[in-house]
Amino acid sequence: MPDTGLPHAPPVPPPGRELDETDRRILRLLQDDATLSIAEIADRVGLSQSPCWKRIQRLEATGVIMRRVALVAPERVGLGLTVYVAVETADHSAQWLADFTERISALPEVVELHRMAGDVDYLLRVVVADMAAYDAFYRRLIDGLALKKVTSRFVMERLKATTALPIP
Amino acid sequence: MPDTGLPHAPPVPPPGRELDETDRRILRLLQDDATLSIAEIADRVGLSQSPCWKRIQRLEATGVIMRRVALVAPERVGLGLTVYVAVETADHSAQWLADFTERISALPEVVELHRMAGDVDYLLRVVVADMAAYDAFYRRLIDGLALKKVTSRFVMERLKATTALPIP
DNA sequence: GTTGAAAGCTTCAAGAC
DNA sequence: GTCTTGAAGCTTTCAAC
């Protein structure tokens, strides 16, 4: 093969293509309802139980299925306020960023932390009880951190929220 | 009680306080790992199986536990790109907003749709395969919609992502 | 890939405290 | 509210095709 100087094809599985259509059908079912029995799933994807069970085992062992969880309604446990926090950092040294990441990840109110491209460096999704709780969180967040800009955007209404990925 | 003119206390369950500490411990366990057996949960919260099972049934029946799902690793199913899209709408009539909401919710790539307070009207979380797929999605998104401003922010790295709420 | 079957758990209802 | 008991059903493994 000629060396084009371009990046190589990934050394390992072409994303999403180590899975056949049956695997993807199983995933679509399970990410919608993880209480389905093997019998039910096998039936719906047109397999018998044993091979279906083996496929699910493999999907779990290889990390395609990361975990099975219960989704809790936030407002039912007194967590009525979700806030997206866009952070622009002042310091961009590797050490500072590592510290920042570790420290922010440790905050339980932060359920998601993303490093972003573009104007915003980090985007946080924060879940708290109410505005007073958010204020307390915010003070803890900025305390001692050199942040250039912090923009809080408050969720008024959750119109759609699913953990089910649009598996093609 | 004197009428202060301030908003009343909510007429129904004080958020999160219809649940006792045992319920909350069960929720913390299940939102971390929904494969735990009743026996295991009962053991950890200090109950025997039946009352533990009844509590879980009640939490599901009353919608505190919304569902049980499998979480799939996006990059393992070829969905390597997550984008947050901030939308400012041009039209704010009720009819327009209803149409907008319905239309956006129907797009499978949109896994979350929030109505926001402040400068941004809507925040979308979009999951796609790659930049080409996002471009195709973006064209469909803006096609025929009067949007004042659309800002796409691309996730470079997922540093933390949990569906487990910080139940106090 | 398939079927069928057996062992061991888990779930859930019933009845008592 | 809690506990114990027991039946039914499910998961998991295995043998055989």
Coordinates of C-alpha atoms (C1' of nucleotides) in Angstrom, one line a residue:
Chain A
M1 CA 0.0 0.0 0.0
P2 CA 1.4 3.4 -0.9
D3 CA 2.0 5.8 1.9
T4 CA -0.2 8.7 1.3
G5 CA 0.8 10.7 4.3
L6 CA -2.9 10.7 5.3
P7 CA -4.0 9.2 8.6
H8 CA -4.4 5.5 8.6
A9 CA -7.6 3.7 8.9
P10 CA -8.3 2.9 12.5
P11 CA -6.4 -0.2 13.6
V12 CA -9.5 -1.6 15.3
P13 CA -13.1 -2.0 14.5
P14 CA -14.6 0.4 11.9
P15 CA -16.9 2.3 14.2
G16 CA -20.3 0.6 14.5
R17 CA -19.5 -2.0 11.9
E18 CA -18.4 -4.7 14.1
L19 CA -22.1 -5.0 14.9
D20 CA -24.6 -6.6 12.5
E21 CA -28.2 -5.6 12.1
T22 CA -29.3 -8.1 14.7
D23 CA -27.0 -6.7 17.3
R24 CA -28.3 -3.2 16.5
R25 CA -31.8 -4.3 16.9
I26 CA -31.1 -5.8 20.2
L27 CA -29.4 -2.5 21.3
R28 CA -32.4 -0.5 20.1
L29 CA -34.7 -2.6 22.2
L30 CA -32.5 -2.6 25.3
Q31 CA -31.8 1.1 25.3
D32 CA -35.5 1.6 25.3
D33 CA -36.4 -1.0 27.9
A34 CA -33.8 -3.0 29.8
T35 CA -36.4 -5.1 31.6
L36 CA -37.2 -7.1 28.5
S37 CA -36.6 -10.8 29.0
I38 CA -34.3 -12.7 26.8
A39 CA -37.3 -14.6 25.5
E40 CA -39.0 -11.4 24.5
I41 CA -35.9 -9.9 22.8
A42 CA -35.1 -13.2 21.0
D43 CA -38.6 -13.3 19.7
R44 CA -38.6 -9.7 18.4
V45 CA -35.2 -10.0 16.6
G46 CA -36.1 -13.5 15.3
L47 CA -33.6 -15.6 17.2
S48 CA -33.9 -18.3 19.8
Q49 CA -32.9 -17.6 23.3
S50 CA -29.4 -19.1 23.4
P51 CA -27.8 -17.1 20.6
C52 CA -29.7 -14.0 21.7
W53 CA -28.4 -14.4 25.2
K54 CA -24.8 -14.9 23.8
R55 CA -25.0 -11.7 21.8
I56 CA -26.2 -9.7 24.7
Q57 CA -23.4 -11.1 26.8
R58 CA -20.9 -10.1 24.2
L59 CA -22.3 -6.6 23.8
E60 CA -21.9 -6.2 27.6
A61 CA -18.5 -7.8 27.8
T62 CA -17.1 -5.6 24.9
G63 CA -18.5 -2.4 26.4
V64 CA -21.0 -1.6 23.7
I65 CA -23.6 -1.8 26.5
M66 CA -21.9 0.2 29.2
R67 CA -24.4 -0.4 31.9
R68 CA -28.0 -0.8 32.8
V69 CA -29.5 1.8 35.0
A70 CA -32.8 3.1 36.4
L71 CA -33.7 6.6 35.2
V72 CA -35.1 8.7 38.1
A73 CA -37.5 11.7 37.5
P74 CA -35.5 14.7 38.8
E75 CA -38.5 16.7 40.0
R76 CA -39.7 13.7 42.0
V77 CA -36.6 13.6 44.1
G78 CA -36.5 17.4 44.7
L79 CA -34.1 18.2 41.9
G80 CA -36.2 20.6 39.9
L81 CA -33.5 22.8 38.4
T82 CA -31.1 22.0 35.5
V83 CA -28.5 24.5 34.4
Y84 CA -26.1 24.4 31.6
V85 CA -22.9 26.2 32.4
A86 CA -20.5 27.3 29.7
V87 CA -17.0 27.9 31.0
E88 CA -14.2 29.8 29.3
T89 CA -10.9 29.2 31.1
A90 CA -8.2 31.8 31.6
D91 CA -5.4 29.3 32.0
H92 CA -4.9 26.7 29.3
S93 CA -1.8 24.8 30.7
A94 CA -2.1 21.0 30.8
Q95 CA -1.7 21.0 34.5
W96 CA -4.3 23.5 35.2
L97 CA -6.8 21.7 32.9
A98 CA -6.1 18.4 34.5
D99 CA -6.8 19.9 37.9
F100 CA -9.9 21.7 36.7
T101 CA -11.3 18.5 35.1
E102 CA -10.7 16.5 38.2
R103 CA -12.2 19.0 40.5
I104 CA -15.3 19.7 38.5
S105 CA -15.9 16.0 37.9
A106 CA -15.9 15.4 41.6
L107 CA -18.9 17.7 42.2
P108 CA -22.0 15.5 42.3
E109 CA -24.2 18.2 41.0
V110 CA -22.3 18.1 37.7
V111 CA -23.8 15.2 35.8
E112 CA -22.1 16.0 32.6
L113 CA -18.8 17.6 31.7
H114 CA -17.7 18.2 28.2
R115 CA -14.6 19.7 26.7
M116 CA -15.8 21.7 23.7
A117 CA -14.4 23.1 20.5
G118 CA -14.8 26.8 19.8
D119 CA -15.6 29.8 22.0
V120 CA -16.7 27.7 25.1
D121 CA -14.0 25.6 26.6
Y122 CA -16.2 23.4 28.9
L123 CA -19.9 22.8 29.1
L124 CA -21.4 21.5 32.3
R125 CA -24.8 20.2 32.9
V126 CA -25.7 20.8 36.5
V127 CA -28.7 19.4 38.5
V128 CA -29.8 21.0 41.7
A129 CA -32.9 21.5 43.8
D130 CA -33.6 25.2 43.2
M131 CA -32.0 28.5 42.6
A132 CA -30.6 28.8 46.2
A133 CA -28.9 25.4 45.7
Y134 CA -27.5 26.6 42.4
D135 CA -26.2 29.7 43.9
A136 CA -24.4 27.6 46.5
F137 CA -23.0 25.4 43.8
Y138 CA -21.9 28.3 41.7
R139 CA -19.9 29.7 44.6
R140 CA -18.2 26.4 45.1
L141 CA -17.5 26.1 41.4
I142 CA -15.8 29.4 40.9
D143 CA -14.0 29.4 44.3
G144 CA -10.3 29.7 43.7
L145 CA -10.5 28.9 40.0
A146 CA -9.3 31.3 37.4
L147 CA -12.2 31.3 34.9
K148 CA -12.4 33.9 32.2
K149 CA -16.1 33.7 31.8
V150 CA -19.0 31.6 33.2
T151 CA -22.4 31.7 31.6
S152 CA -25.3 29.9 33.3
R153 CA -28.3 29.0 31.2
F154 CA -31.4 27.7 33.0
V155 CA -33.7 25.0 31.7
M156 CA -37.3 26.1 31.8
E157 CA -38.9 23.0 30.3
R158 CA -37.6 19.6 29.3
L159 CA -39.3 18.9 26.0
K160 CA -37.4 15.8 25.1
A161 CA -34.9 13.8 26.9
T162 CA -33.8 10.3 26.0
T163 CA -30.8 8.2 26.6
A164 CA -31.6 6.1 23.5
L165 CA -29.1 6.8 20.7
P166 CA -30.3 7.0 17.1
I167 CA -28.7 3.8 16.2
P168 CA -28.8 3.7 12.4
Chain B
M1 CA -52.0 32.1 58.6
P2 CA -51.5 35.7 57.3
D3 CA -51.7 36.3 53.6
T4 CA -48.3 37.6 52.7
G5 CA -49.1 37.9 49.0
L6 CA -46.2 35.5 48.4
P7 CA -46.7 32.3 46.4
H8 CA -48.3 29.5 48.3
A9 CA -46.5 26.2 49.2
P10 CA -47.2 23.7 46.4
P11 CA -50.5 21.9 46.9
V12 CA -49.0 18.5 46.3
P13 CA -46.0 16.5 47.6
P14 CA -43.2 18.7 48.8
P15 CA -40.6 17.8 46.2
G16 CA -38.6 14.8 47.2
R17 CA -40.1 14.5 50.6
E18 CA -42.7 11.9 49.9
L19 CA -39.6 9.6 49.9
D20 CA -37.9 8.4 53.0
E21 CA -34.2 7.8 53.3
T22 CA -34.7 4.1 52.5
D23 CA -36.4 4.9 49.2
R24 CA -33.6 7.3 48.4
R25 CA -31.0 4.7 49.1
I26 CA -32.8 2.3 46.8
L27 CA -32.9 4.9 44.1
R28 CA -29.2 5.7 44.5
L29 CA -28.4 2.0 44.0
L30 CA -30.7 1.4 41.0
Q31 CA -29.7 4.5 39.1
D32 CA -26.2 3.2 39.3
D33 CA -26.9 -0.4 38.5
A34 CA -30.3 -1.6 37.5
T35 CA -29.2 -5.3 37.4
L36 CA -28.9 -5.5 41.1
S37 CA -31.2 -8.3 42.4
I38 CA -33.8 -7.6 45.0
A39 CA -31.9 -9.7 47.5
E40 CA -28.8 -7.6 47.0
I41 CA -30.7 -4.3 47.3
A42 CA -32.6 -5.5 50.3
D43 CA -29.4 -6.5 51.9
R44 CA -27.7 -3.2 51.3
V45 CA -30.6 -1.1 52.6
G46 CA -31.3 -3.3 55.6
L47 CA -34.7 -4.7 54.6
S48 CA -35.9 -8.2 53.7
Q49 CA -36.9 -8.9 50.2
S50 CA -40.6 -8.3 50.2
P51 CA -40.8 -4.8 51.6
C52 CA -37.8 -3.9 49.5
W53 CA -39.6 -5.3 46.4
K54 CA -42.8 -3.4 47.3
R55 CA -40.9 -0.1 47.6
I56 CA -39.4 -0.6 44.2
Q57 CA -42.8 -1.4 42.8
R58 CA -44.2 1.7 44.3
L59 CA -41.3 3.9 43.0
E60 CA -42.0 2.5 39.5
A61 CA -45.7 2.8 39.7
T62 CA -45.6 6.4 40.9
G63 CA -43.1 7.4 38.2
V64 CA -40.2 8.2 40.5
I65 CA -38.3 5.5 38.5
M66 CA -39.3 6.4 35.0
R67 CA -37.7 3.4 33.2
R68 CA -34.9 1.0 33.2
V69 CA -32.6 1.2 30.2
A70 CA -29.3 0.0 28.8
L71 CA -26.8 2.8 28.1
V72 CA -25.0 2.3 24.8
A73 CA -21.5 3.7 24.1
P74 CA -22.0 6.1 21.3
E75 CA -18.7 5.7 19.6
R76 CA -19.2 1.9 19.5
V77 CA -22.3 2.2 17.4
G78 CA -20.7 4.8 15.0
L79 CA -22.1 7.9 16.7
G80 CA -18.9 9.7 17.5
L81 CA -20.1 13.3 17.3
T82 CA -22.2 15.1 19.9
V83 CA -23.2 18.7 19.2
Y84 CA -25.0 21.2 21.4
V85 CA -27.1 23.5 19.3
A86 CA -28.3 26.8 20.8
V87 CA -31.3 28.2 19.0
E88 CA -32.8 31.7 19.1
T89 CA -36.1 31.9 17.4
A90 CA -37.4 34.7 15.3
D91 CA -41.1 34.0 15.9
H92 CA -42.4 33.6 19.4
S93 CA -46.1 33.0 18.8
A94 CA -47.6 30.0 20.6
Q95 CA -48.5 28.3 17.4
W96 CA -45.1 28.6 15.9
L97 CA -43.4 27.4 19.1
A98 CA -45.7 24.3 19.3
D99 CA -44.9 23.5 15.7
F100 CA -41.2 24.0 16.3
T101 CA -41.2 21.8 19.4
E102 CA -43.1 19.0 17.7
R103 CA -40.9 19.1 14.6
I104 CA -37.6 19.2 16.4
S105 CA -38.6 16.4 18.9
A106 CA -39.4 14.2 16.0
L107 CA -35.8 14.2 14.8
P108 CA -34.1 11.1 16.1
E109 CA -30.7 12.8 16.2
V110 CA -32.1 15.2 18.8
V111 CA -31.7 13.3 22.0
E112 CA -32.5 16.3 24.2
L113 CA -34.5 19.4 23.7
H114 CA -34.8 22.1 26.4
R115 CA -36.6 25.4 26.5
M116 CA -34.3 27.8 28.2
A117 CA -34.4 31.1 30.0
G118 CA -32.4 34.0 28.8
D119 CA -30.6 34.7 25.5
V120 CA -31.0 31.2 24.1
D121 CA -34.5 30.0 23.5
Y122 CA -33.8 26.3 22.9
L123 CA -30.9 24.1 23.5
L124 CA -30.6 20.8 21.6
R125 CA -28.3 18.0 22.2
V126 CA -27.6 16.2 18.9
V127 CA -25.9 12.9 18.4
V128 CA -24.6 12.0 14.9
A129 CA -21.9 9.8 13.2
D130 CA -19.6 12.6 12.0
M131 CA -19.4 16.1 10.6
A132 CA -20.9 15.1 7.3
A133 CA -23.9 13.6 9.2
Y134 CA -24.2 16.8 11.3
D135 CA -24.2 18.9 8.2
A136 CA -27.0 16.9 6.8
F137 CA -28.9 17.2 10.1
Y138 CA -28.3 20.9 10.2
R139 CA -29.8 21.5 6.8
R140 CA -32.9 19.6 7.8
L141 CA -33.0 21.5 11.0
I142 CA -33.1 24.9 9.5
D143 CA -35.0 24.0 6.4
G144 CA -38.1 26.2 6.3
L145 CA -37.8 27.4 9.9
A146 CA -37.5 31.0 10.7
L147 CA -34.6 31.0 13.2
K148 CA -32.9 34.1 14.4
K149 CA -29.6 32.5 15.3
V150 CA -28.3 28.9 15.5
T151 CA -25.0 28.2 17.3
S152 CA -23.4 24.8 17.1
R153 CA -20.9 23.7 19.7
F154 CA -19.0 20.5 19.2
V155 CA -18.1 18.1 22.0
M156 CA -14.4 17.2 21.8
E157 CA -14.2 15.0 24.8
R158 CA -16.8 13.6 27.2
L159 CA -15.1 14.0 30.6
K160 CA -18.1 13.0 32.7
A161 CA -21.5 11.7 31.8
T162 CA -23.8 10.1 34.2
T163 CA -27.6 9.6 34.4
A164 CA -27.4 9.2 38.1
L165 CA -28.9 12.3 39.8
P166 CA -27.3 13.7 43.0
I167 CA -30.1 12.5 45.2
P168 CA -29.5 14.3 48.5
Chain C
dG1 C1' -26.9 -21.0 13.8
dT2 C1' -31.1 -24.3 16.1
dT3 C1' -34.0 -27.0 19.9
dG4 C1' -34.9 -28.8 24.4
dA5 C1' -34.3 -29.4 29.1
dA6 C1' -32.6 -28.9 33.9
dA7 C1' -30.6 -26.2 37.9
dG8 C1' -30.7 -22.1 40.3
dC9 C1' -32.4 -17.5 41.0
dT10 C1' -35.6 -13.9 41.0
dT11 C1' -39.9 -12.2 41.2
dC12 C1' -44.1 -11.5 43.3
dA13 C1' -48.5 -12.8 46.0
dA14 C1' -50.5 -14.4 50.2
dG15 C1' -50.9 -14.6 54.9
dA16 C1' -49.2 -13.4 59.6
dC17 C1' -47.0 -10.1 62.9
Chain D
dG1 C1' -45.2 -0.6 57.8
dT2 C1' -42.4 -5.3 58.4
dC3 C1' -41.4 -10.7 57.8
dT4 C1' -41.7 -15.7 56.0
dT5 C1' -43.2 -18.9 52.7
dG6 C1' -44.0 -20.7 48.3
dA7 C1' -45.4 -20.9 43.4
dA8 C1' -44.4 -19.3 38.9
dG9 C1' -41.4 -17.7 35.7
dC10 C1' -36.9 -16.3 34.1
dT11 C1' -32.0 -16.8 33.3
dT12 C1' -28.3 -19.5 32.3
dT13 C1' -25.9 -23.5 31.0
dC14 C1' -25.4 -27.6 28.6
dA15 C1' -26.1 -31.4 25.4
dA16 C1' -27.2 -32.6 20.9
dC17 C1' -28.2 -31.3 16.2

